[in-house]
Amino acid sequence: MSLRFHQQRIVAALSLLLTACASMIPPAATRQEPAQITTPRAFHEAIDLGGRLSVYYQRNNNDEALHGSFAWRQDTTQTTITLLSPLGQTLAIITATPGGATLTQAGQPVKSATDVNMLTAEMLGWPLPVADLRGWLQGFAIDRDGRRFTATPRNTNVTTQDGWQLRYVNWQNETSPSPQERPKRIDLARYTEQAGEVSIRIVIDTWQAH
């Protein structure tokens, strides 16, 4: 056989080998679409919330616990909180405005003060930071260094300027009018001279922004 014939056979064999190798190369991976980005959460001045509340504190060196539900309504000028027993009885109604606060309990005269947080601590026997919860319930706070904090499912813990430790435990998705993640359960903890170690668990079941 001629040299040229051998060269042609070699070229043909190489062509077959390259074809076979090409068929063995896996197809390119399908390009994945990026995960949907949720809309940044906005602060709402006017909201109605409903949910459950559990409080653990100390009174006269004895452990105390309170369980129930709550209704929360706020707008630009007023915040109103109704605390309810597990059976739905009204335990207290707290109203706060820029000019002061009132607290009403069944069978007792209405109490008033200029500072709603001081009023609730005095009358309830445990601190309920109403003024701060306007932002905390929506995932916004000021940390111990005076910086703005926005909670997310990946950024859940903060200690505030007045010593409250906040932990955003669970979240819920809001699909309308735009995708957002909102706090579902918030745990608060702080030591106080009045009530010892205080732990408050808030679970938000209903949410309506205005």
Coordinates of C-alpha atoms in Angstrom, one line a residue:
M1 CA 0.0 0.0 0.0
S2 CA 1.1 3.5 -0.7
L3 CA 2.1 6.0 1.9
R4 CA -0.8 8.2 0.8
F5 CA -3.3 5.4 1.5
H6 CA -2.0 4.9 5.0
Q7 CA -2.3 8.7 5.7
Q8 CA -5.9 8.6 4.5
R9 CA -6.7 5.7 6.9
I10 CA -5.1 7.6 9.8
V11 CA -7.1 10.8 9.0
A12 CA -10.3 8.7 8.8
A13 CA -9.6 7.0 12.1
L14 CA -8.9 10.3 13.8
S15 CA -12.2 11.7 12.5
L16 CA -14.1 8.8 13.9
L17 CA -12.4 9.2 17.3
L18 CA -13.1 12.9 17.5
T19 CA -16.8 12.3 16.6
A20 CA -17.0 9.7 19.4
C21 CA -15.4 12.0 21.9
A22 CA -17.8 14.8 21.0
S23 CA -20.8 12.5 21.6
M24 CA -19.5 11.7 25.1
I25 CA -19.3 15.4 26.2
P26 CA -22.3 16.1 28.5
P27 CA -24.6 18.9 27.4
A28 CA -24.0 22.3 28.9
A29 CA -25.8 22.8 32.2
T30 CA -29.2 24.5 31.9
R31 CA -28.9 28.1 33.1
Q32 CA -30.8 28.7 36.3
E33 CA -32.9 31.8 36.7
P34 CA -31.9 33.9 39.7
A35 CA -34.2 33.5 42.7
Q36 CA -37.0 36.0 42.9
I37 CA -35.9 39.1 44.9
T38 CA -38.5 40.2 47.3
T39 CA -39.5 43.9 47.6
P40 CA -37.7 45.7 50.4
R41 CA -40.1 45.9 53.4
A42 CA -41.6 49.3 54.0
F43 CA -42.6 50.7 57.4
H44 CA -46.4 51.3 57.7
E45 CA -47.6 54.0 60.0
A46 CA -51.1 52.6 60.0
I47 CA -51.6 48.9 60.7
D48 CA -54.0 46.5 62.4
L49 CA -52.5 43.3 64.0
G50 CA -53.8 40.4 65.9
G51 CA -52.0 37.6 67.6
R52 CA -51.0 35.7 70.7
L53 CA -48.8 36.8 73.6
S54 CA -46.9 34.9 76.3
V55 CA -45.1 36.7 79.1
Y56 CA -42.8 35.3 81.8
Y57 CA -41.6 37.5 84.6
Q58 CA -41.1 37.5 88.4
R59 CA -43.1 39.1 91.2
N60 CA -42.1 39.0 94.8
N61 CA -39.4 36.4 93.9
N62 CA -42.0 34.1 92.4
D63 CA -42.2 33.1 88.7
E64 CA -45.3 34.4 87.0
A65 CA -46.7 33.7 83.5
L66 CA -49.4 35.3 81.4
H67 CA -50.9 33.9 78.2
G68 CA -53.5 35.4 76.0
S69 CA -54.1 37.3 72.8
F70 CA -53.9 40.9 71.6
A71 CA -55.2 43.3 69.1
W72 CA -52.9 46.1 68.0
R73 CA -54.0 49.2 66.0
Q74 CA -51.7 52.1 65.2
D75 CA -51.8 55.1 62.9
T76 CA -49.9 58.3 62.7
T77 CA -51.3 59.8 65.9
Q78 CA -52.3 56.9 68.2
T79 CA -51.6 53.3 69.2
T80 CA -54.2 51.2 70.9
I81 CA -53.5 47.7 72.3
T82 CA -56.1 45.4 73.8
L83 CA -54.8 42.5 75.9
L84 CA -57.2 39.5 76.1
S85 CA -57.3 36.4 78.3
P86 CA -57.2 32.9 76.7
L87 CA -61.0 33.0 77.1
G88 CA -61.3 36.3 75.3
Q89 CA -61.9 38.6 78.3
T90 CA -60.4 42.0 78.1
L91 CA -57.5 42.4 80.6
A92 CA -56.4 45.9 79.6
I93 CA -56.7 48.5 77.0
I94 CA -53.7 50.8 76.4
T95 CA -53.8 53.9 74.4
A96 CA -50.8 56.0 73.5
T97 CA -50.5 59.3 71.7
P98 CA -47.7 61.9 71.4
G99 CA -49.3 63.7 74.4
G100 CA -49.5 60.8 76.8
A101 CA -51.0 57.4 77.5
T102 CA -53.9 55.8 79.3
L103 CA -54.4 52.3 80.6
T104 CA -57.8 50.8 81.5
Q105 CA -58.4 47.6 83.4
A106 CA -61.7 46.0 84.4
G107 CA -63.1 47.3 87.6
Q108 CA -60.3 49.9 88.1
P109 CA -60.1 53.6 87.3
V110 CA -58.4 54.7 84.2
K111 CA -54.7 55.5 84.8
S112 CA -52.7 58.0 82.7
A113 CA -49.1 59.0 82.3
T114 CA -46.9 60.9 79.9
D115 CA -44.7 57.8 79.2
V116 CA -46.6 54.7 77.9
N117 CA -43.7 52.3 78.7
M118 CA -43.5 53.5 82.3
L119 CA -47.3 53.3 82.6
T120 CA -47.6 49.7 81.4
A121 CA -44.7 48.5 83.6
E122 CA -46.3 50.1 86.7
M123 CA -49.9 48.8 86.0
L124 CA -49.2 45.4 84.5
G125 CA -46.3 44.4 86.8
W126 CA -44.1 43.7 83.7
P127 CA -42.7 45.9 81.0
L128 CA -44.5 46.2 77.6
P129 CA -42.4 48.5 75.4
V130 CA -45.4 49.9 73.4
A131 CA -43.6 52.9 72.0
D132 CA -40.8 50.7 70.6
L133 CA -43.1 47.9 69.3
R134 CA -44.5 50.3 66.7
G135 CA -41.3 49.5 64.8
W136 CA -40.3 46.2 66.3
L137 CA -43.5 44.4 65.1
Q138 CA -42.5 45.4 61.6
G139 CA -38.9 44.3 61.9
F140 CA -37.3 47.8 62.5
A141 CA -35.2 48.8 65.5
I142 CA -32.3 50.9 66.7
D143 CA -29.4 48.8 68.0
R144 CA -27.3 49.5 71.1
D145 CA -24.9 51.6 69.0
G146 CA -27.7 53.8 67.7
R147 CA -27.7 52.3 64.2
R148 CA -30.8 51.4 62.3
F149 CA -31.6 47.7 62.2
T150 CA -33.8 45.9 59.7
A151 CA -34.6 42.3 60.5
T152 CA -34.7 39.7 57.8
P153 CA -34.8 35.9 57.8
R154 CA -31.0 36.0 57.6
N155 CA -30.5 38.8 60.1
T156 CA -32.6 38.0 63.1
N157 CA -31.0 39.2 66.3
V158 CA -30.5 42.6 67.8
T159 CA -29.9 44.2 71.2
T160 CA -31.6 47.6 71.5
Q161 CA -30.4 50.8 73.2
D162 CA -32.4 50.1 76.3
G163 CA -31.3 46.5 76.6
W164 CA -34.0 44.5 75.0
Q165 CA -32.8 41.4 73.1
L166 CA -35.0 40.8 70.1
R167 CA -35.0 37.6 68.1
Y168 CA -37.1 37.3 65.0
V169 CA -37.8 33.5 65.1
N170 CA -40.4 32.9 62.3
W171 CA -41.5 34.7 59.2
Q172 CA -44.4 34.8 56.8
N173 CA -44.7 35.7 53.2
E174 CA -46.8 38.5 51.9
T175 CA -47.7 38.1 48.2
S176 CA -49.9 41.1 47.7
P177 CA -49.4 43.7 46.3
S178 CA -45.7 42.7 46.1
P179 CA -43.6 39.9 47.5
Q180 CA -42.4 40.6 51.1
E181 CA -41.3 38.8 54.2
R182 CA -42.8 40.0 57.5
P183 CA -42.2 38.9 61.1
K184 CA -44.4 36.1 62.3
R185 CA -42.9 35.4 65.8
I186 CA -40.7 37.8 67.8
D187 CA -39.1 36.9 71.2
L188 CA -38.1 39.7 73.5
A189 CA -35.9 39.3 76.6
R190 CA -34.6 41.8 79.2
Y191 CA -33.6 41.9 82.9
T192 CA -35.5 44.5 84.9
E193 CA -35.2 45.5 88.6
Q194 CA -39.0 45.4 88.8
A195 CA -39.8 42.1 87.2
G196 CA -36.5 40.2 87.1
E197 CA -35.8 38.3 83.9
V198 CA -38.7 39.1 81.5
S199 CA -39.4 37.1 78.4
I200 CA -42.2 38.0 75.9
R201 CA -43.2 36.0 73.0
I202 CA -45.3 37.6 70.3
V203 CA -46.9 35.7 67.5
I204 CA -48.6 37.7 64.8
D205 CA -51.6 35.9 63.2
T206 CA -53.3 38.7 61.3
W207 CA -51.9 41.7 59.5
Q208 CA -53.6 44.6 57.7
A209 CA -51.8 47.7 56.5
H210 CA -53.8 50.9 55.7

